């Protein structure tokens, strides 16, 4: 199956700093990418959807100025957590799909963010 | 978003078949039924999807009820590596495509 690579796998940062997470589709062109957040023992929560070259569409309650999403190419999307605080500590997961008809999505391995 | 209902947890024995149910009584005609699974501390993994007809792939089979209000994911011979949370998700195709995860079913496989 298609491969989505997410980097880094884990990161620890100080409160107030910004952290960038990369998501790459390695063997296909991702027309749409999704970013999720998952807290312990909970399900994935969709944060935003991004189409290549367009602004991301954020879900209700997600601060777009805090979680900056860039989808500059068909193989790369980035999520930047700005001015991170301990409550932003979570498991962040990206997903990508190819095409516009109904197809499956492929997920990165996730990034464990810890803000201290 | 159309909702799905799954049991919180199920248990199976290794080498035996597993039938994971999903109810989606409010499904619309254009909703696809997707299944994903997530192992601990990993991103979800695509399993299978379908619209109306039953589907088979190397991982599993998907049986869809005639009225499409329910479906069943079938793992033909469970292994310890199949222990995961399984998510049944209704997906609108086209430009409104979105994967919204519910709570899923935690499958435990006993050796």
PDB file of C-alpha atoms in Angstrom, chain B residues 1-92:
ATOM      1  CA  UNK B   1     -21.885  13.279   9.636  1.00  0.00           C
ATOM      2  CA  UNK B   2     -23.673   9.954   9.567  1.00  0.00           C
ATOM      3  CA  UNK B   3     -22.848   8.004  12.712  1.00  0.00           C
ATOM      4  CA  UNK B   4     -21.818   4.440  13.302  1.00  0.00           C
ATOM      5  CA  UNK B   5     -22.300   2.243  16.343  1.00  0.00           C
ATOM      6  CA  UNK B   6     -19.783  -0.416  17.298  1.00  0.00           C
ATOM      7  CA  UNK B   7     -19.328  -2.546  20.407  1.00  0.00           C
ATOM      8  CA  UNK B   8     -16.725  -1.108  22.745  1.00  0.00           C
ATOM      9  CA  UNK B   9     -14.744  -4.318  22.868  1.00  0.00           C
ATOM     10  CA  UNK B  10     -14.622  -7.876  21.567  1.00  0.00           C
ATOM     11  CA  UNK B  11     -12.488 -10.861  22.315  1.00  0.00           C
ATOM     12  CA  UNK B  12     -11.309 -13.622  20.063  1.00  0.00           C
ATOM     13  CA  UNK B  13      -9.000 -16.605  20.083  1.00  0.00           C
ATOM     14  CA  UNK B  14      -6.026 -16.931  17.818  1.00  0.00           C
ATOM     15  CA  UNK B  15      -6.650 -18.789  14.545  1.00  0.00           C
ATOM     16  CA  UNK B  16     -10.416 -18.315  14.831  1.00  0.00           C
ATOM     17  CA  UNK B  17     -12.576 -16.045  12.657  1.00  0.00           C
ATOM     18  CA  UNK B  18     -13.680 -12.702  14.033  1.00  0.00           C
ATOM     19  CA  UNK B  19     -16.821 -10.840  13.045  1.00  0.00           C
ATOM     20  CA  UNK B  20     -16.786  -7.156  13.967  1.00  0.00           C
ATOM     21  CA  UNK B  21     -20.221  -5.547  13.602  1.00  0.00           C
ATOM     22  CA  UNK B  22     -21.079  -1.966  12.754  1.00  0.00           C
ATOM     23  CA  UNK B  23     -24.497  -0.337  12.656  1.00  0.00           C
ATOM     24  CA  UNK B  24     -25.085   2.688  10.473  1.00  0.00           C
ATOM     25  CA  UNK B  25     -28.834   3.060  10.221  1.00  0.00           C
ATOM     26  CA  UNK B  26     -28.660   6.667   8.967  1.00  0.00           C
ATOM     27  CA  UNK B  27     -26.367   5.883   6.053  1.00  0.00           C
ATOM     28  CA  UNK B  28     -27.134   7.769   2.862  1.00  0.00           C
ATOM     29  CA  UNK B  29     -26.957   6.406  -0.648  1.00  0.00           C
ATOM     30  CA  UNK B  30     -23.604   7.976  -1.407  1.00  0.00           C
ATOM     31  CA  UNK B  31     -21.809   7.042   1.831  1.00  0.00           C
ATOM     32  CA  UNK B  32     -19.004   4.547   1.561  1.00  0.00           C
ATOM     33  CA  UNK B  33     -18.237   2.204   4.460  1.00  0.00           C
ATOM     34  CA  UNK B  34     -14.585   2.305   5.448  1.00  0.00           C
ATOM     35  CA  UNK B  35     -12.754   0.242   8.051  1.00  0.00           C
ATOM     36  CA  UNK B  36      -9.464   1.194   9.629  1.00  0.00           C
ATOM     37  CA  UNK B  37      -7.561  -0.227  12.555  1.00  0.00           C
ATOM     38  CA  UNK B  38      -5.078   1.255  14.958  1.00  0.00           C
ATOM     39  CA  UNK B  39      -2.421  -0.554  16.905  1.00  0.00           C
ATOM     40  CA  UNK B  40      -1.130   1.066  20.094  1.00  0.00           C
ATOM     41  CA  UNK B  41       1.024   4.158  19.539  1.00  0.00           C
ATOM     42  CA  UNK B  42       0.687   3.940  15.765  1.00  0.00           C
ATOM     43  CA  UNK B  43      -1.286   5.742  13.096  1.00  0.00           C
ATOM     44  CA  UNK B  44      -4.393   3.997  11.763  1.00  0.00           C
ATOM     45  CA  UNK B  45      -4.099   1.455   8.984  1.00  0.00           C
ATOM     46  CA  UNK B  46      -6.568   1.078   6.136  1.00  0.00           C
ATOM     47  CA  UNK B  47      -8.338  -2.285   6.147  1.00  0.00           C
ATOM     48  CA  UNK B  48     -11.116  -2.292   3.578  1.00  0.00           C
ATOM     49  CA  UNK B  49     -13.992  -0.269   2.166  1.00  0.00           C
ATOM     50  CA  UNK B  50     -17.129  -0.799   0.133  1.00  0.00           C
ATOM     51  CA  UNK B  51     -20.374   0.722  -1.053  1.00  0.00           C
ATOM     52  CA  UNK B  52     -23.009  -1.942  -1.635  1.00  0.00           C
ATOM     53  CA  UNK B  53     -21.394  -5.237  -2.547  1.00  0.00           C
ATOM     54  CA  UNK B  54     -19.342  -7.447  -0.289  1.00  0.00           C
ATOM     55  CA  UNK B  55     -15.618  -6.894  -0.634  1.00  0.00           C
ATOM     56  CA  UNK B  56     -12.595  -9.093  -0.064  1.00  0.00           C
ATOM     57  CA  UNK B  57      -8.921  -8.262   0.148  1.00  0.00           C
ATOM     58  CA  UNK B  58      -5.829  -9.877   1.604  1.00  0.00           C
ATOM     59  CA  UNK B  59      -6.544  -8.491   5.062  1.00  0.00           C
ATOM     60  CA  UNK B  60     -10.247  -9.032   5.532  1.00  0.00           C
ATOM     61  CA  UNK B  61     -13.734  -9.305   4.100  1.00  0.00           C
ATOM     62  CA  UNK B  62     -16.504  -6.749   4.356  1.00  0.00           C
ATOM     63  CA  UNK B  63     -20.080  -7.972   4.400  1.00  0.00           C
ATOM     64  CA  UNK B  64     -22.653  -5.239   3.790  1.00  0.00           C
ATOM     65  CA  UNK B  65     -26.306  -5.762   4.615  1.00  0.00           C
ATOM     66  CA  UNK B  66     -28.756  -5.502   1.751  1.00  0.00           C
ATOM     67  CA  UNK B  67     -30.327  -2.357   3.236  1.00  0.00           C
ATOM     68  CA  UNK B  68     -26.803  -1.014   3.998  1.00  0.00           C
ATOM     69  CA  UNK B  69     -27.784  -0.185   7.550  1.00  0.00           C
ATOM     70  CA  UNK B  70     -25.134  -2.464   8.957  1.00  0.00           C
ATOM     71  CA  UNK B  71     -21.912  -4.122   7.961  1.00  0.00           C
ATOM     72  CA  UNK B  72     -19.498  -6.693   9.342  1.00  0.00           C
ATOM     73  CA  UNK B  73     -15.754  -6.807   9.087  1.00  0.00           C
ATOM     74  CA  UNK B  74     -14.537 -10.382   8.952  1.00  0.00           C
ATOM     75  CA  UNK B  75     -11.035 -11.435   9.892  1.00  0.00           C
ATOM     76  CA  UNK B  76     -10.842 -15.014   8.684  1.00  0.00           C
ATOM     77  CA  UNK B  77      -8.126 -16.220  11.050  1.00  0.00           C
ATOM     78  CA  UNK B  78      -7.223 -13.876  13.856  1.00  0.00           C
ATOM     79  CA  UNK B  79      -3.598 -13.547  14.846  1.00  0.00           C
ATOM     80  CA  UNK B  80      -2.057 -11.766  17.804  1.00  0.00           C
ATOM     81  CA  UNK B  81      -1.041  -8.975  15.423  1.00  0.00           C
ATOM     82  CA  UNK B  82      -4.721  -8.306  14.706  1.00  0.00           C
ATOM     83  CA  UNK B  83      -5.241  -6.986  18.237  1.00  0.00           C
ATOM     84  CA  UNK B  84      -6.149  -3.352  17.680  1.00  0.00           C
ATOM     85  CA  UNK B  85      -8.954  -0.793  17.774  1.00  0.00           C
ATOM     86  CA  UNK B  86     -11.132  -1.211  14.690  1.00  0.00           C
ATOM     87  CA  UNK B  87     -13.003   1.792  13.353  1.00  0.00           C
ATOM     88  CA  UNK B  88     -16.025   1.678  11.068  1.00  0.00           C
ATOM     89  CA  UNK B  89     -16.452   5.022   9.314  1.00  0.00           C
ATOM     90  CA  UNK B  90     -18.985   6.353   6.826  1.00  0.00           C
ATOM     91  CA  UNK B  91     -17.325   8.482   4.190  1.00  0.00           C
ATOM     92  CA  UNK B  92     -18.897  10.922   1.825  1.00  0.00           C
TER      93      UNK B  92
END
